[in-house]
Structure formats: C-alpha cells, structure tokens
Short mmCIF file of C-alpha atoms and ligand atoms in Angstrom, two decimals:
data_model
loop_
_atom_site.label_atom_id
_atom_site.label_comp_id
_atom_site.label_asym_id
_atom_site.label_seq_id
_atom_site.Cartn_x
_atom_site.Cartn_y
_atom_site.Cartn_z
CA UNK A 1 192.72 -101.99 81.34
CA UNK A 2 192.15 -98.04 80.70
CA UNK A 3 194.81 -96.27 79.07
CA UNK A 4 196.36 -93.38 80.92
CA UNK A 5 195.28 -90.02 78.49
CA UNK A 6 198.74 -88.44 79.69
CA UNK A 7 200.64 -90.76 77.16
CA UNK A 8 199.00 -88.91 74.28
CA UNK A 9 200.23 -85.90 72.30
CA UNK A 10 197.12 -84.11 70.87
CA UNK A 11 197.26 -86.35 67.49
CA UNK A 12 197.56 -89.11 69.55
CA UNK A 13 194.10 -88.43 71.63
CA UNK A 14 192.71 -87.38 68.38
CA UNK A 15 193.01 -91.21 67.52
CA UNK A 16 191.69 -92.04 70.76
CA UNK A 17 188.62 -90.61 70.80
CA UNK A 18 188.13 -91.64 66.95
CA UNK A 19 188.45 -95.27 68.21
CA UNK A 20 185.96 -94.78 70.85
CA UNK A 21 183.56 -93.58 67.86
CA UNK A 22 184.01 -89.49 68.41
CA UNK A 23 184.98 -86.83 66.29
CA UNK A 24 188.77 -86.14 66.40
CA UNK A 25 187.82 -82.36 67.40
CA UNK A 26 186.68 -83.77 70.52
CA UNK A 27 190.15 -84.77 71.76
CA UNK A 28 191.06 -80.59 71.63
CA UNK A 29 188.54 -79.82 74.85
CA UNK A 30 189.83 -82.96 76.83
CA UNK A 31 193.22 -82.00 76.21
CA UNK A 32 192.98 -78.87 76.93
CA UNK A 33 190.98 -79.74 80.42
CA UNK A 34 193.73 -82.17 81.14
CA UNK A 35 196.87 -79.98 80.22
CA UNK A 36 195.47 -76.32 80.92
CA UNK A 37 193.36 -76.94 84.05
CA UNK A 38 194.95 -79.89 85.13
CA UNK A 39 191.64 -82.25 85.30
CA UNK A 40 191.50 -85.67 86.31
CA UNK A 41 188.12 -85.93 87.01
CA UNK A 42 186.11 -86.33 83.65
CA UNK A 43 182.94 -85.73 85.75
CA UNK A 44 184.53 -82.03 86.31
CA UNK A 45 184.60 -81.71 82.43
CA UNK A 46 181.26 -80.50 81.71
CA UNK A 47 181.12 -78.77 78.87
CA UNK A 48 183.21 -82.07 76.93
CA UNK A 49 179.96 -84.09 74.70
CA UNK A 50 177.49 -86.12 76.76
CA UNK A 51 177.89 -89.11 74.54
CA UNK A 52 182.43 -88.55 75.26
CA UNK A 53 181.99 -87.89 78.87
CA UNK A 54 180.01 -91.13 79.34
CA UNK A 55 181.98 -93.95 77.77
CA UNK A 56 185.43 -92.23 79.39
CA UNK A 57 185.65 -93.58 82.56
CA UNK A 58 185.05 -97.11 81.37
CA UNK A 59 188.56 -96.31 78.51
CA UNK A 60 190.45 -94.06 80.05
CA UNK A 61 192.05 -92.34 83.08
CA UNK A 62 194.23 -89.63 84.04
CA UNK A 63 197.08 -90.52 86.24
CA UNK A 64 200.17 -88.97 87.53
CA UNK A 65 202.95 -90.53 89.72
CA UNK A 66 202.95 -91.13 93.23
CA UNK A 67 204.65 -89.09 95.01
CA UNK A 68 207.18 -90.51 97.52
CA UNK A 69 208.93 -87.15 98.95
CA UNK A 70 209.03 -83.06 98.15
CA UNK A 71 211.68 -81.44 99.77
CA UNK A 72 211.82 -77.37 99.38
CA UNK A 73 215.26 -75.57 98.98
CA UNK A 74 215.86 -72.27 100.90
CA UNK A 75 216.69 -71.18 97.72
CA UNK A 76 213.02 -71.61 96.60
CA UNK A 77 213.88 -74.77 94.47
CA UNK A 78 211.66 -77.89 94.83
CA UNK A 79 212.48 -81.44 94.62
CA UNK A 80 210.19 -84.68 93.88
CA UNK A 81 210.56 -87.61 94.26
CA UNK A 82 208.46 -89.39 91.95
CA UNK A 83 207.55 -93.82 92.13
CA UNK A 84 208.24 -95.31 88.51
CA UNK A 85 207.29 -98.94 89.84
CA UNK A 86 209.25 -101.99 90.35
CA UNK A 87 211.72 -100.11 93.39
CA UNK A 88 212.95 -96.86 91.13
CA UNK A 89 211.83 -93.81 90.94
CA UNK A 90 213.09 -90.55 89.30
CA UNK A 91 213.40 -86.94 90.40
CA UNK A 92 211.82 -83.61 89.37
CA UNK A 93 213.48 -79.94 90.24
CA UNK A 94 212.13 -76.70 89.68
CA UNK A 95 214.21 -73.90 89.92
CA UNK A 96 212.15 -70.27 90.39
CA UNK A 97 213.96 -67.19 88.99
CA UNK A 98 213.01 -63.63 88.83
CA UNK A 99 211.60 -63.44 85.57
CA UNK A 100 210.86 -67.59 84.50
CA UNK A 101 210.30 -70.63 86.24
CA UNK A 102 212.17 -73.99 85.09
CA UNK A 103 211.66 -77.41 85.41
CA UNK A 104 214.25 -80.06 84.89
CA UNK A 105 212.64 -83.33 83.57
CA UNK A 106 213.71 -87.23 84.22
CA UNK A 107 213.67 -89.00 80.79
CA UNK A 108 215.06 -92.56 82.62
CA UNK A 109 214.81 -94.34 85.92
CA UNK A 110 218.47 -94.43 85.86
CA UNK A 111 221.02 -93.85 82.57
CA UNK A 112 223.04 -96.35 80.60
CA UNK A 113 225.60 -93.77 79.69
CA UNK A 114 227.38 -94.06 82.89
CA UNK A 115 229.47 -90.74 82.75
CA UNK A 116 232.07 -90.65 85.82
CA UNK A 117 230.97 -87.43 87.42
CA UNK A 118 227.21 -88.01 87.10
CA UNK A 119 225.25 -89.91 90.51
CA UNK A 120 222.55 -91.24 87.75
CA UNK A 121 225.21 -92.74 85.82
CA UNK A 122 226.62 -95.12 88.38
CA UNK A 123 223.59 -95.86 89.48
CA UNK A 124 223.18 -97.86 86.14
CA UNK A 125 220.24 -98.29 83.67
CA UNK A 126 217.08 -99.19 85.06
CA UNK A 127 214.11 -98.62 82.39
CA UNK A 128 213.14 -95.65 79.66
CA UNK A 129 210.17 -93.58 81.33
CA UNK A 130 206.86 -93.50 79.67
CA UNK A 131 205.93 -90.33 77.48
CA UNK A 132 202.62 -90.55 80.52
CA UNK A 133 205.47 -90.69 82.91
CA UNK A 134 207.96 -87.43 81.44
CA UNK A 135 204.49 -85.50 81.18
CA UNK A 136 203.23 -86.37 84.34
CA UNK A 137 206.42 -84.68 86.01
CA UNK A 138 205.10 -81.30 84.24
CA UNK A 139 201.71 -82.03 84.38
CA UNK A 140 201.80 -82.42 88.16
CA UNK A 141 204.46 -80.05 89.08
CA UNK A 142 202.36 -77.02 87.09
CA UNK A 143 199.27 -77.67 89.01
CA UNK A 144 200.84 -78.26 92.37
CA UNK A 145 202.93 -74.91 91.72
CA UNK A 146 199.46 -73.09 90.38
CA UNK A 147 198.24 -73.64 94.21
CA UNK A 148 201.23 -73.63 96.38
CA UNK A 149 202.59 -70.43 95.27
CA UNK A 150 199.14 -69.22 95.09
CA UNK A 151 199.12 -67.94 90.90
CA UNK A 152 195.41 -70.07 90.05
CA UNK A 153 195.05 -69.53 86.34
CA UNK A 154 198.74 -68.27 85.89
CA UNK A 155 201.76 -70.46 84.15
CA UNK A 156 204.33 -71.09 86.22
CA UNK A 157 206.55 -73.05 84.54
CA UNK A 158 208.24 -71.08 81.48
CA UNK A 159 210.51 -73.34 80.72
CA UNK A 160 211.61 -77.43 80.49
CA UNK A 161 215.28 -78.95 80.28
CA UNK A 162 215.65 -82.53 79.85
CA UNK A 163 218.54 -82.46 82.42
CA UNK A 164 217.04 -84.87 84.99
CA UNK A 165 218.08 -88.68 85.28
CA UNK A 166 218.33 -90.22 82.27
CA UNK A 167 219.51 -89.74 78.58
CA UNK A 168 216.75 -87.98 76.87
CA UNK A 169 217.59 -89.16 73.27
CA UNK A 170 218.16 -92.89 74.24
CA UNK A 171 214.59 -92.93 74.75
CA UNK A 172 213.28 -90.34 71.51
CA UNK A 173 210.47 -92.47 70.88
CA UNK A 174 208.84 -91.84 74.32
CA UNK A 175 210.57 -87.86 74.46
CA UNK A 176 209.07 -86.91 71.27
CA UNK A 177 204.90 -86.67 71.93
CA UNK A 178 206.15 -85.56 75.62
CA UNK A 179 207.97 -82.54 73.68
CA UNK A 180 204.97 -82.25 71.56
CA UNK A 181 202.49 -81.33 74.25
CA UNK A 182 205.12 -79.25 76.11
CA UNK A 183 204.79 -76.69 72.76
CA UNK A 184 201.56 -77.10 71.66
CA UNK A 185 198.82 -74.00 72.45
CA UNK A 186 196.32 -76.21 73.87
CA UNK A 187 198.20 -77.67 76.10
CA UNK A 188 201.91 -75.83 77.92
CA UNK A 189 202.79 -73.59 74.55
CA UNK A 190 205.94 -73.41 75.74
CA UNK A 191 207.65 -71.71 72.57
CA UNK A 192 210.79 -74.31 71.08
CA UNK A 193 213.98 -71.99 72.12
CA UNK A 194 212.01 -72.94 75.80
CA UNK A 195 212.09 -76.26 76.11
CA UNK A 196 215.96 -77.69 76.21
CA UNK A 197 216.99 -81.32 75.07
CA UNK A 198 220.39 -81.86 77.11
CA UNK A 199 222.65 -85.29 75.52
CA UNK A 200 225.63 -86.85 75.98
CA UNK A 201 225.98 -87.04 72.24
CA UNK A 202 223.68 -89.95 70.47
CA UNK A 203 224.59 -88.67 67.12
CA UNK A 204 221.95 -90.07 64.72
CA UNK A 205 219.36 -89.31 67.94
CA UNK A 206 219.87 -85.45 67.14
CA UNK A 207 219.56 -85.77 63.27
CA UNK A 208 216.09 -87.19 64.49
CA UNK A 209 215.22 -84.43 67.22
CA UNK A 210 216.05 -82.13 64.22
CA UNK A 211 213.57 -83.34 61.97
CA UNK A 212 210.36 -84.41 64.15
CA UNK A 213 210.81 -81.71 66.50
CA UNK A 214 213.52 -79.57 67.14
CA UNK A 215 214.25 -77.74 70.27
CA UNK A 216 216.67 -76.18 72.18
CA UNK A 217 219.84 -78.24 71.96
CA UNK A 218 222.49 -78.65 74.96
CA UNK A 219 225.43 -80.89 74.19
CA UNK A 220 227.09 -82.31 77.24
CA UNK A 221 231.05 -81.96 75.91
CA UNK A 222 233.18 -82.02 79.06
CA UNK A 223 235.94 -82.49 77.23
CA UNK A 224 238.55 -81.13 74.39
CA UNK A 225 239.77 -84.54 73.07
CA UNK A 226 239.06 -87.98 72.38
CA UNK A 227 240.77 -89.43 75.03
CA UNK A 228 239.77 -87.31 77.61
CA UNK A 229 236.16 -87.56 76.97
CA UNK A 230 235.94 -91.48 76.06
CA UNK A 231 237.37 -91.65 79.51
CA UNK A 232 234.09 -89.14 81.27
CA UNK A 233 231.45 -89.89 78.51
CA UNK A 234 231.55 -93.62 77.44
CA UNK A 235 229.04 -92.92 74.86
CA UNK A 236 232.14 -90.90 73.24
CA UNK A 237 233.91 -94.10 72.21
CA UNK A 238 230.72 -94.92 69.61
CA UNK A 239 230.11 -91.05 68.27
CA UNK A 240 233.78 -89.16 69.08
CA UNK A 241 233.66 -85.38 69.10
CA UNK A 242 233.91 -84.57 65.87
CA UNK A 243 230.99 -86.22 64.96
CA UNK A 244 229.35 -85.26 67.12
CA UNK A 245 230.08 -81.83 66.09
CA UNK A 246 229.12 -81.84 62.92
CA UNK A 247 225.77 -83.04 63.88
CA UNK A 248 225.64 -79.85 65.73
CA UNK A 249 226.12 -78.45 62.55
CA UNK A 250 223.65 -80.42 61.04
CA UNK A 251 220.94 -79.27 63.50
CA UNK A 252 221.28 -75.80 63.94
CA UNK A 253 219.06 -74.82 60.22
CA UNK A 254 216.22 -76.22 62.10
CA UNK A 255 217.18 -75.46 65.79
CA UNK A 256 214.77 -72.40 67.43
CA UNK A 257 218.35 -70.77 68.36
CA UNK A 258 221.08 -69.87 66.28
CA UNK A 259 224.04 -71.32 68.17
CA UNK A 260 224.29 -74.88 70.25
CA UNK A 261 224.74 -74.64 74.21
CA UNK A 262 228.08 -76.71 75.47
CA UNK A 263 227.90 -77.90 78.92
CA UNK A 264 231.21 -78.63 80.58
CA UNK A 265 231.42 -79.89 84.17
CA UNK A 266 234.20 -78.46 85.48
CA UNK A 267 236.36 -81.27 87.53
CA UNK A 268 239.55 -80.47 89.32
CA UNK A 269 242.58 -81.35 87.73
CA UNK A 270 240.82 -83.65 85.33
CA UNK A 271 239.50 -81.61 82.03
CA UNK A 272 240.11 -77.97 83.90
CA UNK A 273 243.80 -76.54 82.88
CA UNK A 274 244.01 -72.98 81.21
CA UNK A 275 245.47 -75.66 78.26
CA UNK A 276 242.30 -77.52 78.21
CA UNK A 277 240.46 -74.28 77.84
CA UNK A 278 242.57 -73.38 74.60
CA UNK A 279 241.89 -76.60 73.25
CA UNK A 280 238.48 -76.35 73.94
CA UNK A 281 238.27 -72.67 72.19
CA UNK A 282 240.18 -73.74 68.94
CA UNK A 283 238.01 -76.68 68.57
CA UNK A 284 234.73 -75.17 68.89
CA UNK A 285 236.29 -71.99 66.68
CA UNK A 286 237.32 -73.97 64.10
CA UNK A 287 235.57 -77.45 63.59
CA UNK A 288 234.74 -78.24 59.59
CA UNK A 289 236.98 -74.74 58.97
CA UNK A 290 234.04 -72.09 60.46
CA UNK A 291 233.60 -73.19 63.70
CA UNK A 292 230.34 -74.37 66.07
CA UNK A 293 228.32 -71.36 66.82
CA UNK A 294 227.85 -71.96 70.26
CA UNK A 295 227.66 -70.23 74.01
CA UNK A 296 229.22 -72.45 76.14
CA UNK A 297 228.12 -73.57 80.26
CA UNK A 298 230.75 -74.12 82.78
CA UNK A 299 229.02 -76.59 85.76
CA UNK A 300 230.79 -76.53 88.80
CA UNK A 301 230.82 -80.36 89.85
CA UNK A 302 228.56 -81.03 92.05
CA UNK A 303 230.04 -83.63 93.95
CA UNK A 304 228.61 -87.52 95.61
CA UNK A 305 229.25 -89.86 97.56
CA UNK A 306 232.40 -92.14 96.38
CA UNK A 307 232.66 -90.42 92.75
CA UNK A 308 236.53 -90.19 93.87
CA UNK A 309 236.23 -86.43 91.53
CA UNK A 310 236.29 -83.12 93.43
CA UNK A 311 235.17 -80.21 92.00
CA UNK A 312 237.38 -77.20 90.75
CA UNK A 313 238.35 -74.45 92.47
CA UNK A 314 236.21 -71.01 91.96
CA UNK A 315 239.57 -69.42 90.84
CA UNK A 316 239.75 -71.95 88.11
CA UNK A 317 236.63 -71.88 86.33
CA UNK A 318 236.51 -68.15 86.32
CA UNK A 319 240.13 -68.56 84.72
CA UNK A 320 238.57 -70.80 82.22
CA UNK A 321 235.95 -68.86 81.34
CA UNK A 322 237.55 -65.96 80.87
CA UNK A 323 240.05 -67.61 78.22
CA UNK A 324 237.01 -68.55 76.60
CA UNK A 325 235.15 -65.40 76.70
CA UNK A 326 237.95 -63.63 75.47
CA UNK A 327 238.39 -66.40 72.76
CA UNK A 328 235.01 -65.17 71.56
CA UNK A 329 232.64 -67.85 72.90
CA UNK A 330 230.08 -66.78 75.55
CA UNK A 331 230.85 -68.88 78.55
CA UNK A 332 228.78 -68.48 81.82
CA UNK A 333 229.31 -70.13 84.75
CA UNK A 334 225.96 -72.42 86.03
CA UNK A 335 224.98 -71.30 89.35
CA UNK A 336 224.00 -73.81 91.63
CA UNK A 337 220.61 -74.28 92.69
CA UNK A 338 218.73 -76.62 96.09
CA UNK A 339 221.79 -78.01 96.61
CA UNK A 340 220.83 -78.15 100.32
CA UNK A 341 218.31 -80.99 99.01
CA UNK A 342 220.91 -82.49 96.30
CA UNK A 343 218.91 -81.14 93.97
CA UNK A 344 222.26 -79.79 91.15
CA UNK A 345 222.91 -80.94 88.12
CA UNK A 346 224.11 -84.55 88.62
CA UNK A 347 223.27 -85.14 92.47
CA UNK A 348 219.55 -86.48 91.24
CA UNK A 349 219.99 -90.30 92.15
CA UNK A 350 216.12 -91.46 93.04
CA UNK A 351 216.98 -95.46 93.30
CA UNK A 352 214.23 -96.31 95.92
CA UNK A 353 215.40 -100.01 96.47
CA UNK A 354 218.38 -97.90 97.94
CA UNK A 355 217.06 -95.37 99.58
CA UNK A 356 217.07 -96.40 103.51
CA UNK A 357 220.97 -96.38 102.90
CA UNK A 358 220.52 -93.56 100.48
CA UNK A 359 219.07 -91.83 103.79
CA UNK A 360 221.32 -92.77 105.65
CA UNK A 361 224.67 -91.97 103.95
CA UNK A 362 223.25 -88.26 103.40
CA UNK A 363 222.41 -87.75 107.10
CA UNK A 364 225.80 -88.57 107.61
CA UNK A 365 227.00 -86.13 104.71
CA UNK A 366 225.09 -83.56 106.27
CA UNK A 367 226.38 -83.85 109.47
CA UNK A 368 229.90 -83.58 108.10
CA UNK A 369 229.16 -80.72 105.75
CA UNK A 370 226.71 -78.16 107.52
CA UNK A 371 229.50 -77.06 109.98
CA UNK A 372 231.80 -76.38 107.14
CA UNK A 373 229.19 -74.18 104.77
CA UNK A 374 228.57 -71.87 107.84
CA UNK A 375 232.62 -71.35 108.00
CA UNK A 376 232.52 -70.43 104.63
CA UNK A 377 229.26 -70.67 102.28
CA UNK A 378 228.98 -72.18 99.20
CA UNK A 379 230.63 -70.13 96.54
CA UNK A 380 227.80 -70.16 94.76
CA UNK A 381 225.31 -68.84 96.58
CA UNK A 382 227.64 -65.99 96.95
CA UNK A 383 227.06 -65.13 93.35
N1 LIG B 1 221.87 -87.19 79.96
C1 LIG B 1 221.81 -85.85 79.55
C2 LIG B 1 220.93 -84.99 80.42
C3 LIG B 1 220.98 -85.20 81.90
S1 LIG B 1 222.43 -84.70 82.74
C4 LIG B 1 223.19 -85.25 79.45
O1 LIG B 1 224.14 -85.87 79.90
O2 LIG B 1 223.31 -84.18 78.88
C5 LIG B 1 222.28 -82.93 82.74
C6 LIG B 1 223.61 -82.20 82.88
O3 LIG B 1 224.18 -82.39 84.18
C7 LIG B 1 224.63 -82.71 81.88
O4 LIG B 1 225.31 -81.66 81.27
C8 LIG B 1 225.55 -83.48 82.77
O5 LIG B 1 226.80 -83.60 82.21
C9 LIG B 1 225.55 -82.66 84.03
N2 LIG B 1 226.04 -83.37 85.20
C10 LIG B 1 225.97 -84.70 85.45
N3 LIG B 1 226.54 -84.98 86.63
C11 LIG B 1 226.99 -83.83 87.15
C12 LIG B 1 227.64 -83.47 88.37
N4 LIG B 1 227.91 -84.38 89.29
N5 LIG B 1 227.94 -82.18 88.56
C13 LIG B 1 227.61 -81.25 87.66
N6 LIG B 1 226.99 -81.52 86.50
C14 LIG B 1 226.68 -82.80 86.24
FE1 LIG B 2 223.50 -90.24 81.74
FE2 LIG B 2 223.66 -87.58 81.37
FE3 LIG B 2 224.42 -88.70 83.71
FE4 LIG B 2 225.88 -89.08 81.51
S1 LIG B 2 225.50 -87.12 82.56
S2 LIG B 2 225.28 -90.68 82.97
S3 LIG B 2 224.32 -89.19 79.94
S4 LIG B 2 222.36 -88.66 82.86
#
C-alpha cells in the first residue's frame, strides 16, 4: 500500500523520505513540485535525485478526490462536489472577489454538532476527513483554477476558511499539518491572518489551535445567552458562552489579528430582536470587565429544506447591525455568494447515499423559487 504524499506537512515528508533512506532536504523539492506546480506525476519531477525519483512510485502517490460534480455560480463562485468513500462526500466553494480569491474548506463528511440552522448538522456525523483529504480540496481547486481562469503560474487562491461541512476543531489532529502546508513558503504561503478556523466553540480545541498554530479565529456565537444558544449550538451545553469567551481571550496574544470575528446567523424571530442585539453588545463589551475585542458577522440564514427556520427580514439585520455598530463593534453583514448552486454558508449538504432524492427535492425547490427571485431578486445580490 503507497501512502498518499498529500497527508504530509513538510516535516512530515521530511520523515518520509528519511525512511526511504534520503536526506530530509530532499522532501523540500517534492513538496514544492507537489504544492507549487501541482505534480502528480513523479516522472514530471526531473530535477528531484535519481536515486528519490526511482524508489517513489513503488512508496508513494499523489492523489486527490474524485470528483463527482462542479457546478459554476453566475456569480463566479464554484462548487465541488468531492467522493470521501463509503457513500459521503463533502463540498468545496470558492468565492472570487475583486482583489482575493477564497476557498471554503470541508473538515468532516458531515458534523456531530448538529446546530438547528445548519444543512450539515442534521445531516449527522459521518467521519473526520483526512489531513490528504482537507489538502486535496486546495490542492486540486488551485490547479484547476490556475487553468480554467487561465492565470498558469499565478495564485489564485488568497485565502482559506474552514467554513465547509464539518467542525474544524473536532478533528485538530487531522486540521493541524493541513494548516501547516496552507502557510508554509514552499508550499500555499498563505500568511496566518489568511487562513480562517471557523468553530462552534470546542473550548480546550482553541487553547490548542493557539499554541501549535494559530490562525485567524471565527467563533460561531448566534446567540446572547445560555439558553438561547444551548437551544441552536448543542455543543453550548458542554462549553457555555462565557467560557467560551474567555478562551477568546486566551487566544488573541498569539492570534495573527488583534480582535476575534463573531459570526451570528441571523434567524427570524428566533435570536434577531433589537433586545437581542443589546444583549449581544453588552456581552461582548464587557465580558471579564474589558470586553472581547472583536468585529462581529451578521449571516443572513440561508435557508433548507424542512429546517422549519426562516431567515430575517433585510430591515432587521440592518437594524441589528446598526445597534451594534453604534455600540462600537464593527458588524458587517455577509453577503451571499452561489446561492443559485446552494453553495452559502450552511446549504453545503454533500451526503451522496442521498443524493438521487437530494436531486430531486432541489429540482423541485427550484421550480418553486426561480419564478419568485425574478419578481423580486435576492436581497443580496442587490448589495
Ligand atoms: N463548524 C464550524 C464551521 C462550519 S459552518 C462552525 O460552525 O463555525 C460555517 C459558518 O456557517 C458558521 O458560522 C455557521 O454557523 C454558519 N451557518 C451554518 N448554517 C447556516 C445557514 N443555514 N445559514 C447561514 N449560515 C449558516
Ligand atoms: Fe457543525 Fe458548524 Fe454546522 Fe454547527 S454550524 S452543525 S458546528 S458545521
């Protein structure tokens, strides 16, 4: 059985190619021939050792995920649909802007969190993802993008957010060499404040993110209280908020930013009240007597099939935000991106065992919805 080289973070190769009887060094050229040119040929690597190049094949291989569907957003935004094995699969987006180009990473083929507003979530927990499988999202996603858009040579992903399926620090010990290669030089080099670790809230999870790697840190709150939030975020019931606020605390002297991004999914008549907002702004201003330094990120709900949750109205969140911005906390309000191809926050499902109903329930969706977006288009894309 060959091992697949995209598991490795550079140290990791480095041990590699020391077991196959090479010099550590060695493991810099192959990396960078896998991660900056996107090889998977070691025949195409000719200027890696003779002796290297020749036992290779029989050890190793480079593999990415099948690919079982890409669907392209008007909007420019790109979908995958990637096959984990075993009937699940997990989806990819990335999201073009004028000046950066952002990919939002699976970390699970499903999530055991099982937030009410969030598709993966009921779709239950199915397995933690590889650190091959995370980096093969990027890894193939780059070099498609490198050809497609026609930019050979150029980067055109700028930036990673672990916001696909999954909860990113329920599986650290497969996240961590993936976040790794996404920084280091010889392979992505993203820079830390680029690469963004979104979580529910596993409290001793971020005390570890803080000290083997730290990144940019979003914290999914959704909520102002306890009860409120045990009620959307299960996980709240084991690490309440103000725990989980002071490990915010705890993680910003090593965080590559100087303040912690909220995100707050804004549901209608759920956690969305001009009193909620209040709540929300003395919290965050005065947790452990100074406050979180923090911006915070109002997401529209983006809704799915039998959540039972609709999403607020435009009128509201701008309400909301403004109480917050003019509480002192920087709130913006997410725009919504592909969501002609269910690619938003929250809509990323992937369960392939289900998808001939999956297909089936959406045609349906669409039938019901496209008449109504050309009556009046999605707020959003007015912005
Ligand atoms: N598990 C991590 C990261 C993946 S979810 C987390 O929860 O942070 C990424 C973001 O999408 C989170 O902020 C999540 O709360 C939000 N989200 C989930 N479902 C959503 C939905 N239906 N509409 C809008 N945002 C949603
Ligand atoms: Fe899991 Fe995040 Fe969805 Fe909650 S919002 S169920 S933590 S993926």
């Amino acid at each position: 059985m060959t091992v697949n080289l995209l598991d490795f973070d550079l140290e990791g190769l480095a041990a590699f190619c020391e077991q196959l009887g090479e010099k550590r060094f060695r493991a810099t050229q192959l990396f960078r021939w896998i991660h900056h040119k996107g090889a998977s040929d070691f025949a195409q690597m000719t200027d890696l050792a003779r002796s290297l190049r020749e036992k290779l094949p029989a050890a190793a291989r480079i593999t990415g995920l099948p690919v079982l569907s890409r669907q392209d957003s008007a909007d420019g935004t790109i979908k995958w649909l990637f096959d984990v094995g075993d009937g699940n699969a997990v989806e990819t987006v990335f999201i073009p802007e004028d000046d950066r180009g952002t990919l939002c990473v699976s970390s699970q083929a499903g999530c055991a969190v099982g937030c009410r507003f969030c598709s993966t979530g009921h779709q239950g927990f199915s397995r933690n993802l590889t650190t091959g499988e995370i980096l093969a999202q990027l890894w193939q996603a780059e070099f498609f993008l490198r050809q497609h858009l026609n930019r050979p040579g150029e980067r055109v992903i700028t930036n990673v957010v672990m916001m696909g399926m999954g909860e990113p620090l329920q599986n650290i010990h497969a996240l961590i060499p993936a976040l790794k290669v996404m920084l280091d030089d010889h392979a992505y080099g993203l820079s830390r404040r680029r690469v963004t670790v979104s979580t529910s809230g596993v409290v001793p999870m971020i005390d570890r993110l803080a000290q083997e790697c730290p990144v940019a840190l979003a914290v999914s709150l959704h909520a102002p209280n306890d009860p409120l939030r045990d009620d959307l975020v299960p996980l709240n019931r084991k690490y309440p908020i103000a725990e989980l606020l002071d490990a915010c605390l705890r993680y910003l002297p090593a965080a590559p930013r100087d303040f912690i991004t909220f995100e707050y999914c804004m549901l209608d008549g759920v956690n969305d009240t001009p009193e909620h907002a209040r709540e929300l702004l003395k919290l965050l201003r005065e947790h452990g007597g100074r406050g979180v330094p923090c911006k915070i990120n109002l997401i529209p709900f983006n809704p799915f099939p039998d959540s039972g949750l609709r999403c607020s109205p435009r009128a509201v969140v701008q309400r909301f935000g403004q109480i917050l911005n003019e509480g002192g906390i920087v709130t913006t309000i997410r725009k919504t991106r592909g969501d002609d191809i269910d690619a938003a926050c929250g809509q990323l499902a992937g369960d392939v065992l289900d998808r001939t109903d999956a297909a089936r329930r959406l045609a349906q969706r669409r039938a019901v919805e496209q008449p109504i977006r050309f009556v009046t288009p999605h707020p959003e894309r007015q912005a």
